[in-house]
């Protein structure tokens, strides 16, 4: 009986009127966990009942605690008929199971009904008493922390990064069970919500078990997805990266990630030893100061020694008999007992010449441990290869060999992380991806999800081999996704092939020394660009040049990755969002024929998406893509591809070549003219973009001539001249440095279209930047004003003879318009940057395209010089903006109800669609937005909007209230009064952001993962304001529920928030619609920097104190 | 909706931001949708405070409430003192054409008045406090609403042509004085409807004041007292002396008539007719009116034969304030 769950129902408020006669409600509450149910008394005739119940106690297994959600149902008591349900609250009690997270869940939760939405709120207190169970055969995995964040969470330090964990569970979808024919939609929705909640609990528990098996204590980059396979069932799958994390005890140790993340990382190990266990040997502190002066070889030795002391002193893992785990788990028995010898052997090794044979000289008892340290050693030398120049080659090979052997121990050397501690990433190969088309069949036995498992294993294997072909032994920034239509399913996986520093896979405590050395020896931020593969044996054709930064290693001409920009990378100018959009028609087909058709189309789509990306990248004058995410969606009669990435100009990579247009029929004069016209336009665009994104690479070419290593430079020129195009452009002409001209042939109208679409991409209005990575490369001075938003847009295509081009154009317009309207809405935040822009496309039905965008807008300070460390000015500025900052999360959603779907005015409809058709003859363009159903409803607000006109003009939705304050009464006074209570008022402010950090603030505590699934259904779509009104309200409600849960945990923000699924289905004829939304994120507590000053100004004694009791301050 | 878009187009926003009309249209729609969701909450502002759907900072919440409950002077002048019933609501389109305020706005304002009225009508405690508590309005707006509720409840006639020169502010000022002094709440703060209904007993007692004009001796004495005190101080002394009896009779008769509901409704008409207009026709400066009214009410204390000093003060104190406010062009 390892756990006791205690629940208290305190009160309700704003309940709906359930009894028409009295306009009141007789409410009571059912509390259910597992199979046990308790009830409160009925609180008669009140919309604000005060139950103040006793503590309901559930005695349960911790396995159940992990799996089951707590289910609270509010009902209206009815003497004569059945009690009416008002709504439900599901509470995931998982956060209470970590030792250091929340201790109590207490607060107001919105009461949610799948038909009516939020109906009042209920105040609940939940506690868990957990008894420790050390049974090694246990099925539960309490205590394993989960993070959605795809980097090492801010107040933790990675000791070991173990690697990939995955799991999937399957079940029958209640929506498709026979019983669904007789039960109410509400019952079926609730069954589904409950099942998914249960399944994700189970999944999390199982993954937790795997992590414990790997000796980790946390999962980072946890990504859980639902596949609604319809008839064939429901799959919940998750991937993540198992880690051993150490909590950093003092929050004061952090600097805001947004300002100087690298510094942040550096300082952690320096200022205090958060974990006396790992660092108790202590030599690290003096060592670090010295490393600067050490010669490389010496620093190796120091390093090895310090690392092995760490190893020997890491007692937290119990003896582990399996010797094969030695690479991964340093505390194997042989190691811990032989630490002294080990140290000696290490030193011995490093003093002698660099030969791996030495390991054989050591006594056989230590064979294993020696080879281990050997590898460490070699890794270190591999890292130093930058300074070693060409001689680095053999080292590199060795390094590869060694780390490979380490990683090959694992089935899949994948990491879901996208941002890493400095020094973790050695080289990046490029994007690897794999897709496969599968036919779904009914899952016969839910307990044996083998088929699905096998599918994924296949794909992962493919990814692994791709990575190997790139000379990489690991894949980072790994993610998986599916797209399902009827019984065909596309499974996709993608990641970035990379060479990692094996040190981190074993023991992260060395990171400080290592990193120091790295920064000393390697020219900052170009190491990861260097090719990991063999130059002579390239996996694909690429133009290699010498790195423009260090001039020693080869780099490719462009680099595509799925990860975030490494913090130490040198970037010139700013980045921008680059999207490739593509539609392909396909014939409607059944089952296997369909699957074949899709798999035949896939390679072409991939190719085209890639070409588009490449072209757009060149057009922007950039040479690298980060955060690349290619999504291919399958629909009834089309396939859609959407690739988003952030383009940047990496200083280490060569100048991007321009785009050249070549016509196939050069004899035609007018045609020639046309081509040259186009060429000019393209060149202009490139020049303009370069200016826009401030890409002015330093003119190294001339300066460096006198530098000591001109030789490689010459070579690179040689290499370039070979591919140089005929027209002679001087080296200095940077506006259009034609190195490797990218030639576009326009031989048919198709290609013409492509070129046109290239040019139609409108840059965002001035003051706006956008990217899909965590932060915008090239902008560092964020202010703390953030605004997260979600926008859903549904568009219906008219079905008549669609062509690929028309479709492409529609889709392109849709995305562009979506972005445009976002820019418009956020205009008050200028200058700002849309970060983490996440597009999701789905094709819920025939001719229906749904695009969901989630992003966060962060303002930045234009005047502040880049890289400034907190000046006083900035501090005061930040404080000012904090005051009037808000997170008014208007879900900026809108949907265009298309005309054909609209049952009302058929005549007008034809008229309009006809007119739109005549406008653009060939294209059956998507019909425009129609609001008629909404008009009368809104009319009463017209006058209000007039009243508001002032507000609206100023900034529609957001902030900058400062000036406005003056107008109504003595607002200043009001604010003074309201500011303090707002902190402890019933509605605490909870921020939401898809980023892993909060600008201008420090995350002091992670409270647990938020993973929620909601279904909303309506049978009165028109009355609720049509599709737009329905979705708008639903998204707002989802936000409200997420915030309420976070607030109840004691948190004040959700980071790494993501809307993983938004499935919308409508049946306009029946006036019905249904929507499923799945969101997740990490609940955190953050402190504003301005507030933190007070705390941190206290002498560092506080830090010492808190670090003494084992780094556990959270109790 | 389209009006709003047109309005925004005219504001030149498209040129400023380079957005297209479609974007503006959808953006405006979004606002409507959001406001639509907010409107429900605004009907009971405390809900807005506790709701979890929109995260709005307190200052913005206050602004929303304040703006939603704001009203147009021109509109309120039209409905002031009218019964807030369906019948009046039907006349809103007339008011709309007359005042130039859109019908929708009229409806919102009317519904706001009615909603506030319904909630506080039967409540005990101070009217202003109640309104503030239940609608979270600013002090000033709450006072205005208190006046509106008070007028609606007592159905004071304000629409007569004679009264057209008076602003809402004038009436609100009078309402506040009357609430402070003439209602049940002025004597006893524990009764229902304390601030909404006039103190019936007090109105009944006002009949006693009739003696001031009915008794010839008292009237003469009163007049001589006032005249002696004001001789030389008043620019319009002779007119005052000549009119004293008329004025006094007028004021006292207004008091005596207040027992009848109908006459209560005509209070302002009577006051203007019996006092403001005669004075105005003689071109009394405001200061003289003040001096006169002060002296007029004070000298009653020296009338030995008059026993209802407290009653007189309660009546005249308020009336003096009201008259001074009403006395302008």
Short mmCIF file of C-alpha atoms in Angstrom, two decimals, chain A residues 519-941:
data_model
loop_
_atom_site.label_atom_id
_atom_site.label_comp_id
_atom_site.label_asym_id
_atom_site.label_seq_id
_atom_site.Cartn_x
_atom_site.Cartn_y
_atom_site.Cartn_z
CA UNK A 519 36.77 27.86 -25.65
CA UNK A 520 40.43 28.42 -25.33
CA UNK A 521 41.54 26.13 -28.02
CA UNK A 522 38.84 25.96 -30.56
CA UNK A 523 38.00 29.02 -32.47
CA UNK A 524 34.65 29.86 -31.03
CA UNK A 525 31.67 28.35 -32.62
CA UNK A 526 32.75 26.74 -35.80
CA UNK A 527 33.59 23.29 -34.57
CA UNK A 528 30.16 21.93 -35.05
CA UNK A 529 30.09 23.01 -38.66
CA UNK A 530 33.07 20.94 -39.60
CA UNK A 531 32.18 17.89 -41.55
CA UNK A 532 32.17 14.65 -39.65
CA UNK A 533 32.45 12.52 -42.74
CA UNK A 534 35.37 11.69 -44.87
CA UNK A 535 36.20 14.20 -47.48
CA UNK A 536 37.18 11.65 -50.06
CA UNK A 537 34.27 9.47 -49.45
CA UNK A 538 31.42 11.85 -49.20
CA UNK A 539 27.95 10.48 -48.66
CA UNK A 540 26.47 13.03 -50.99
CA UNK A 541 27.81 15.61 -53.39
CA UNK A 542 28.64 18.83 -51.64
CA UNK A 543 31.04 21.65 -52.13
CA UNK A 544 33.47 21.62 -49.33
CA UNK A 545 35.51 24.61 -48.39
CA UNK A 546 37.77 25.38 -45.55
CA UNK A 547 36.04 26.77 -42.56
CA UNK A 548 35.82 30.50 -42.81
CA UNK A 549 36.43 30.83 -39.16
CA UNK A 550 39.40 28.66 -38.31
CA UNK A 551 40.45 27.83 -41.83
CA UNK A 552 41.58 24.41 -40.87
CA UNK A 553 38.68 22.11 -41.25
CA UNK A 554 36.38 21.53 -44.09
CA UNK A 555 32.85 22.75 -43.98
CA UNK A 556 29.93 22.16 -46.29
CA UNK A 557 28.42 25.04 -48.25
CA UNK A 558 25.11 24.78 -46.48
CA UNK A 559 24.05 23.13 -43.28
CA UNK A 560 20.58 21.86 -42.45
CA UNK A 561 19.80 20.82 -38.90
CA UNK A 562 16.81 20.10 -36.71
CA UNK A 563 18.38 21.49 -33.59
CA UNK A 564 18.49 24.93 -32.11
CA UNK A 565 21.40 27.14 -32.91
CA UNK A 566 24.24 26.21 -30.56
CA UNK A 567 24.86 29.07 -28.21
CA UNK A 568 28.50 29.34 -29.08
CA UNK A 569 27.94 29.54 -32.82
CA UNK A 570 28.97 32.75 -34.51
CA UNK A 571 26.20 34.17 -36.55
CA UNK A 572 26.28 37.19 -38.75
CA UNK A 573 23.17 39.29 -38.86
CA UNK A 574 19.78 38.04 -37.90
CA UNK A 575 17.89 34.93 -38.77
CA UNK A 576 14.51 34.50 -40.32
CA UNK A 577 11.75 32.00 -40.72
CA UNK A 578 11.95 30.07 -43.93
CA UNK A 579 9.09 27.92 -45.05
CA UNK A 580 8.64 25.60 -47.93
CA UNK A 581 5.06 24.79 -48.76
CA UNK A 582 3.89 22.21 -51.13
CA UNK A 583 0.72 20.45 -52.17
CA UNK A 584 0.40 17.43 -54.37
CA UNK A 585 -2.83 16.01 -55.62
CA UNK A 586 -3.34 12.35 -55.51
CA UNK A 587 -6.10 10.12 -56.65
CA UNK A 588 -8.55 8.84 -54.19
CA UNK A 589 -7.85 5.22 -53.59
CA UNK A 590 -8.44 2.45 -51.17
CA UNK A 591 -6.09 0.75 -48.83
CA UNK A 592 -3.06 -0.69 -50.56
CA UNK A 593 -3.42 1.20 -53.79
CA UNK A 594 -3.60 4.35 -51.74
CA UNK A 595 -0.53 3.48 -49.74
CA UNK A 596 1.42 2.74 -52.90
CA UNK A 597 0.38 6.00 -54.47
CA UNK A 598 1.51 7.86 -51.41
CA UNK A 599 4.84 6.15 -51.16
CA UNK A 600 5.43 6.91 -54.81
CA UNK A 601 4.74 10.56 -54.24
CA UNK A 602 6.77 10.94 -51.10
CA UNK A 603 10.28 11.11 -52.58
CA UNK A 604 9.21 13.78 -55.04
CA UNK A 605 7.69 15.82 -52.32
CA UNK A 606 10.79 15.54 -50.19
CA UNK A 607 12.91 16.60 -53.08
CA UNK A 608 10.74 19.54 -53.91
CA UNK A 609 10.52 20.71 -50.35
CA UNK A 610 14.25 20.53 -50.14
CA UNK A 611 14.72 22.50 -53.32
CA UNK A 612 12.31 25.13 -52.16
CA UNK A 613 14.09 25.46 -48.86
CA UNK A 614 17.42 25.73 -50.58
CA UNK A 615 16.20 28.38 -52.97
CA UNK A 616 14.62 30.43 -50.28
CA UNK A 617 17.69 30.14 -48.15
CA UNK A 618 19.84 31.44 -50.97
CA UNK A 619 17.38 34.16 -51.64
CA UNK A 620 17.75 35.29 -48.07
CA UNK A 621 21.49 35.28 -48.46
CA UNK A 622 21.94 32.74 -45.71
CA UNK A 623 23.75 29.48 -45.46
CA UNK A 624 22.32 27.37 -42.67
CA UNK A 625 18.97 26.16 -41.45
CA UNK A 626 18.17 25.37 -37.85
CA UNK A 627 15.13 23.84 -36.28
CA UNK A 628 14.08 22.30 -39.56
CA UNK A 629 10.79 20.52 -39.30
CA UNK A 630 9.29 18.92 -42.35
CA UNK A 631 5.74 17.83 -42.00
CA UNK A 632 4.04 15.75 -44.60
CA UNK A 633 0.34 15.42 -44.18
CA UNK A 634 -1.84 13.00 -45.98
CA UNK A 635 -5.42 13.73 -46.92
CA UNK A 636 -8.10 12.07 -48.95
CA UNK A 637 -6.99 13.48 -52.24
CA UNK A 638 -3.79 15.32 -51.58
CA UNK A 639 -0.52 15.37 -49.80
CA UNK A 640 0.81 18.46 -48.17
CA UNK A 641 4.32 19.26 -47.18
CA UNK A 642 5.24 22.09 -44.91
CA UNK A 643 8.80 22.69 -43.88
CA UNK A 644 9.70 25.41 -41.43
CA UNK A 645 13.16 26.34 -40.34
CA UNK A 646 15.16 29.29 -39.23
CA UNK A 647 17.73 30.47 -41.70
CA UNK A 648 20.89 32.06 -40.45
CA UNK A 649 24.22 33.10 -41.82
CA UNK A 650 26.91 31.12 -40.08
CA UNK A 651 30.21 32.85 -40.11
CA UNK A 652 32.00 29.55 -40.49
CA UNK A 653 30.29 28.58 -43.70
CA UNK A 654 31.04 30.04 -47.10
CA UNK A 655 29.07 32.84 -48.62
CA UNK A 656 25.96 31.53 -50.22
CA UNK A 657 25.98 31.70 -53.95
CA UNK A 658 23.32 33.58 -55.76
CA UNK A 659 20.58 32.08 -57.80
CA UNK A 660 21.02 31.98 -61.49
CA UNK A 661 18.24 31.60 -63.89
CA UNK A 662 18.81 29.81 -67.08
CA UNK A 663 16.34 29.46 -69.84
CA UNK A 664 16.31 26.45 -72.03
CA UNK A 665 15.47 28.26 -75.20
CA UNK A 666 18.10 30.93 -75.40
CA UNK A 667 17.46 31.88 -79.01
CA UNK A 668 14.21 33.59 -78.24
CA UNK A 669 14.94 37.23 -77.67
CA UNK A 670 11.96 38.25 -75.62
CA UNK A 671 12.38 35.19 -73.57
CA UNK A 672 15.95 36.05 -72.90
CA UNK A 673 14.90 39.44 -71.80
CA UNK A 674 12.37 37.98 -69.50
CA UNK A 675 14.95 35.72 -67.96
CA UNK A 676 17.37 38.52 -67.38
CA UNK A 677 14.60 40.54 -65.87
CA UNK A 678 13.86 37.76 -63.47
CA UNK A 679 17.50 37.41 -62.70
CA UNK A 680 17.71 41.02 -61.84
CA UNK A 681 14.71 40.78 -59.60
CA UNK A 682 16.22 37.88 -57.77
CA UNK A 683 19.50 39.62 -57.32
CA UNK A 684 17.72 42.63 -55.97
CA UNK A 685 15.83 40.52 -53.53
CA UNK A 686 18.98 38.91 -52.27
CA UNK A 687 20.61 42.25 -51.77
CA UNK A 688 17.56 43.55 -50.01
CA UNK A 689 17.36 40.57 -47.75
CA UNK A 690 20.97 40.86 -46.83
CA UNK A 691 20.36 44.37 -45.76
CA UNK A 692 17.20 43.45 -43.92
CA UNK A 693 18.80 40.72 -41.89
CA UNK A 694 21.99 42.67 -41.43
CA UNK A 695 24.12 40.09 -43.08
CA UNK A 696 27.39 41.77 -43.78
CA UNK A 697 30.04 39.17 -43.37
CA UNK A 698 33.35 40.65 -42.46
CA UNK A 699 35.50 40.93 -45.48
CA UNK A 700 37.89 38.36 -44.32
CA UNK A 701 39.12 37.78 -47.79
CA UNK A 702 41.31 40.83 -47.80
CA UNK A 703 42.25 41.09 -44.18
CA UNK A 704 43.39 37.59 -43.79
CA UNK A 705 45.86 37.66 -46.56
CA UNK A 706 48.58 38.73 -44.23
CA UNK A 707 47.66 36.17 -41.61
CA UNK A 708 49.90 33.20 -40.88
CA UNK A 709 47.80 30.67 -42.71
CA UNK A 710 47.09 31.92 -46.14
CA UNK A 711 47.56 28.55 -47.68
CA UNK A 712 44.18 27.00 -47.05
CA UNK A 713 42.64 30.21 -48.10
CA UNK A 714 44.17 29.96 -51.49
CA UNK A 715 43.03 26.48 -51.78
CA UNK A 716 39.55 27.34 -51.03
CA UNK A 717 39.65 29.94 -53.67
CA UNK A 718 40.90 27.43 -56.07
CA UNK A 719 38.07 25.21 -55.20
CA UNK A 720 35.69 27.95 -55.65
CA UNK A 721 36.96 29.16 -58.92
CA UNK A 722 36.18 25.86 -60.40
CA UNK A 723 32.57 26.25 -59.75
CA UNK A 724 32.50 29.91 -60.31
CA UNK A 725 30.10 31.03 -62.92
CA UNK A 726 31.12 32.77 -66.06
CA UNK A 727 30.43 36.34 -65.13
CA UNK A 728 33.37 37.69 -63.24
CA UNK A 729 32.38 39.15 -59.98
CA UNK A 730 35.05 40.66 -57.85
CA UNK A 731 35.61 39.22 -54.45
CA UNK A 732 34.51 42.41 -52.83
CA UNK A 733 31.12 42.50 -54.35
CA UNK A 734 29.43 40.98 -51.38
CA UNK A 735 25.98 41.96 -52.28
CA UNK A 736 26.07 39.19 -54.74
CA UNK A 737 29.10 37.11 -54.10
CA UNK A 738 28.72 34.46 -56.73
CA UNK A 739 30.56 31.57 -55.32
CA UNK A 740 28.54 28.60 -56.19
CA UNK A 741 25.78 29.93 -58.24
CA UNK A 742 22.65 27.99 -57.86
CA UNK A 743 21.14 27.56 -61.24
CA UNK A 744 17.44 27.47 -61.73
CA UNK A 745 16.27 26.33 -65.05
CA UNK A 746 13.01 27.66 -66.17
CA UNK A 747 12.09 25.38 -68.98
CA UNK A 748 8.40 25.13 -68.41
CA UNK A 749 5.63 27.00 -66.76
CA UNK A 750 5.96 24.84 -63.70
CA UNK A 751 9.40 26.08 -62.94
CA UNK A 752 8.22 29.55 -63.75
CA UNK A 753 5.66 29.26 -61.05
CA UNK A 754 8.31 28.17 -58.64
CA UNK A 755 10.41 31.18 -59.31
CA UNK A 756 7.43 33.39 -58.94
CA UNK A 757 6.51 31.86 -55.65
CA UNK A 758 10.03 32.46 -54.49
CA UNK A 759 9.63 36.09 -55.15
CA UNK A 760 6.19 36.43 -53.69
CA UNK A 761 7.33 35.59 -50.20
CA UNK A 762 6.75 38.83 -48.42
CA UNK A 763 9.18 39.78 -45.72
CA UNK A 764 7.58 40.58 -42.39
CA UNK A 765 6.82 44.24 -41.76
CA UNK A 766 9.63 46.23 -40.31
CA UNK A 767 10.12 45.71 -36.64
CA UNK A 768 9.11 42.09 -36.88
CA UNK A 769 11.34 39.10 -37.03
CA UNK A 770 10.30 35.54 -36.93
CA UNK A 771 11.98 32.22 -36.37
CA UNK A 772 11.00 28.76 -35.28
CA UNK A 773 13.89 28.22 -32.93
CA UNK A 774 13.86 29.11 -29.28
CA UNK A 775 15.43 32.47 -29.73
CA UNK A 776 16.16 34.60 -32.67
CA UNK A 777 19.76 34.37 -33.74
CA UNK A 778 21.32 37.79 -33.63
CA UNK A 779 19.01 39.31 -31.07
CA UNK A 780 20.06 39.19 -27.47
CA UNK A 781 18.41 42.03 -25.71
CA UNK A 782 15.01 40.67 -24.92
CA UNK A 783 12.71 42.49 -22.66
CA UNK A 784 10.41 40.54 -20.48
CA UNK A 785 7.30 41.24 -22.42
CA UNK A 786 6.00 38.10 -24.00
CA UNK A 787 2.76 37.11 -25.62
CA UNK A 788 1.93 33.58 -26.56
CA UNK A 789 -0.80 32.86 -29.00
CA UNK A 790 -2.43 30.12 -30.94
CA UNK A 791 -4.18 30.61 -34.19
CA UNK A 792 -6.21 28.06 -36.04
CA UNK A 793 -7.34 28.59 -39.56
CA UNK A 794 -9.52 26.28 -41.55
CA UNK A 795 -9.93 26.75 -45.24
CA UNK A 796 -12.14 24.88 -47.62
CA UNK A 797 -11.07 24.37 -51.15
CA UNK A 798 -13.60 24.11 -53.83
CA UNK A 799 -13.30 20.62 -55.12
CA UNK A 800 -13.57 21.23 -58.84
CA UNK A 801 -10.56 20.28 -60.92
CA UNK A 802 -7.83 21.41 -58.65
CA UNK A 803 -4.37 21.58 -60.04
CA UNK A 804 -1.14 21.29 -58.21
CA UNK A 805 -0.27 24.88 -58.88
CA UNK A 806 -3.56 26.26 -57.72
CA UNK A 807 -3.32 24.18 -54.64
CA UNK A 808 0.19 25.35 -53.96
CA UNK A 809 -0.87 28.89 -54.37
CA UNK A 810 -3.80 28.48 -52.03
CA UNK A 811 -1.72 26.87 -49.42
CA UNK A 812 0.97 29.46 -49.78
CA UNK A 813 -1.54 32.25 -49.47
CA UNK A 814 -3.07 30.63 -46.45
CA UNK A 815 0.20 30.51 -44.61
CA UNK A 816 1.24 33.95 -45.70
CA UNK A 817 -2.08 35.42 -44.67
CA UNK A 818 -1.88 33.73 -41.36
CA UNK A 819 1.50 35.24 -40.73
CA UNK A 820 0.28 38.59 -41.94
CA UNK A 821 -2.62 38.66 -39.59
CA UNK A 822 -0.32 37.74 -36.75
CA UNK A 823 1.95 40.59 -37.60
CA UNK A 824 -1.02 42.86 -37.69
CA UNK A 825 -2.28 41.77 -34.32
CA UNK A 826 1.05 42.10 -32.70
CA UNK A 827 1.91 45.45 -34.15
CA UNK A 828 1.82 47.07 -30.76
CA UNK A 829 4.76 44.97 -29.68
CA UNK A 830 7.15 46.24 -32.29
CA UNK A 831 10.03 45.74 -32.23
CA UNK A 832 9.43 42.13 -31.55
CA UNK A 833 10.23 38.69 -32.72
CA UNK A 834 7.95 35.76 -33.20
CA UNK A 835 9.84 32.86 -31.74
CA UNK A 836 9.18 29.20 -31.84
CA UNK A 837 6.70 29.59 -34.62
CA UNK A 838 5.17 26.19 -34.95
CA UNK A 839 2.95 25.40 -37.90
CA UNK A 840 0.86 22.29 -37.96
CA UNK A 841 -1.09 21.30 -41.01
CA UNK A 842 -3.82 18.77 -41.09
CA UNK A 843 -6.33 17.69 -43.66
CA UNK A 844 -9.27 16.67 -41.58
CA UNK A 845 -11.60 16.12 -44.48
CA UNK A 846 -11.83 16.44 -48.21
CA UNK A 847 -10.84 19.88 -49.36
CA UNK A 848 -10.38 21.11 -45.86
CA UNK A 849 -7.03 22.44 -44.83
CA UNK A 850 -6.43 23.32 -41.24
CA UNK A 851 -3.35 25.20 -40.16
CA UNK A 852 -2.56 25.73 -36.52
CA UNK A 853 0.10 28.14 -35.45
CA UNK A 854 1.51 28.55 -32.01
CA UNK A 855 4.22 31.04 -31.36
CA UNK A 856 5.41 33.53 -28.86
CA UNK A 857 6.12 37.15 -29.51
CA UNK A 858 8.92 38.62 -27.51
CA UNK A 859 9.74 42.23 -27.63
CA UNK A 860 13.32 43.27 -27.70
CA UNK A 861 15.04 46.44 -27.02
CA UNK A 862 16.34 48.05 -30.11
CA UNK A 863 18.52 50.61 -28.49
CA UNK A 864 20.38 48.38 -26.18
CA UNK A 865 23.61 47.26 -27.66
CA UNK A 866 23.83 43.58 -28.23
CA UNK A 867 25.43 41.49 -25.58
CA UNK A 868 25.12 44.10 -22.90
CA UNK A 869 25.15 42.62 -19.51
CA UNK A 870 22.53 44.03 -17.29
CA UNK A 871 22.99 47.68 -16.97
CA UNK A 872 21.02 49.64 -14.51
CA UNK A 873 19.03 51.18 -17.24
CA UNK A 874 17.90 47.92 -18.52
CA UNK A 875 16.91 46.77 -15.13
CA UNK A 876 14.70 49.68 -14.54
CA UNK A 877 13.33 49.26 -17.98
CA UNK A 878 12.51 45.71 -17.35
CA UNK A 879 10.82 46.50 -14.18
CA UNK A 880 8.72 49.06 -15.86
CA UNK A 881 7.60 46.66 -18.46
CA UNK A 882 6.92 43.98 -15.92
CA UNK A 883 4.41 46.14 -14.24
CA UNK A 884 2.11 46.59 -17.08
CA UNK A 885 2.89 43.33 -18.65
CA UNK A 886 0.15 40.90 -19.09
CA UNK A 887 -0.54 37.67 -20.68
CA UNK A 888 -3.91 38.34 -22.04
CA UNK A 889 -4.04 35.21 -23.97
CA UNK A 890 -6.49 35.91 -26.59
CA UNK A 891 -6.25 32.92 -28.71
CA UNK A 892 -5.87 34.78 -31.88
CA UNK A 893 -7.72 32.25 -33.79
CA UNK A 894 -9.96 32.68 -36.63
CA UNK A 895 -11.38 30.42 -39.14
CA UNK A 896 -12.78 31.08 -42.43
CA UNK A 897 -15.97 29.30 -42.79
CA UNK A 898 -15.96 28.72 -46.41
CA UNK A 899 -18.91 29.46 -48.53
CA UNK A 900 -19.69 26.02 -49.87
CA UNK A 901 -19.87 24.73 -46.35
CA UNK A 902 -22.34 27.34 -45.49
CA UNK A 903 -25.88 26.15 -45.80
CA UNK A 904 -27.64 29.48 -45.70
CA UNK A 905 -27.54 31.54 -48.81
CA UNK A 906 -26.94 29.25 -51.71
CA UNK A 907 -27.64 31.83 -54.34
CA UNK A 908 -25.22 34.33 -53.04
CA UNK A 909 -22.71 31.64 -52.60
CA UNK A 910 -22.66 30.78 -56.25
CA UNK A 911 -22.45 34.34 -57.11
CA UNK A 912 -19.48 34.90 -54.96
CA UNK A 913 -17.59 31.86 -55.87
CA UNK A 914 -18.24 32.63 -59.46
CA UNK A 915 -16.84 36.06 -59.10
CA UNK A 916 -13.79 34.80 -57.39
CA UNK A 917 -13.33 32.30 -60.12
CA UNK A 918 -13.57 34.84 -62.83
CA UNK A 919 -10.94 36.85 -61.08
CA UNK A 920 -8.45 34.07 -61.28
CA UNK A 921 -9.62 31.89 -64.07
CA UNK A 922 -7.57 28.77 -63.82
CA UNK A 923 -7.47 28.57 -60.12
CA UNK A 924 -10.40 27.41 -58.10
CA UNK A 925 -9.26 29.51 -55.33
CA UNK A 926 -10.23 28.96 -51.81
CA UNK A 927 -13.24 30.97 -51.01
CA UNK A 928 -12.86 33.88 -48.80
CA UNK A 929 -13.82 34.40 -45.26
CA UNK A 930 -17.50 34.45 -44.52
CA UNK A 931 -18.88 35.93 -41.41
CA UNK A 932 -22.54 36.19 -42.12
CA UNK A 933 -23.53 33.71 -39.49
CA UNK A 934 -21.89 35.84 -36.97
CA UNK A 935 -23.04 39.21 -38.00
CA UNK A 936 -26.12 39.70 -35.90
CA UNK A 937 -24.48 38.32 -32.84
CA UNK A 938 -21.76 40.83 -33.05
CA UNK A 939 -23.88 43.76 -33.91
CA UNK A 940 -24.53 44.66 -30.34
CA UNK A 941 -20.85 45.12 -30.00
#
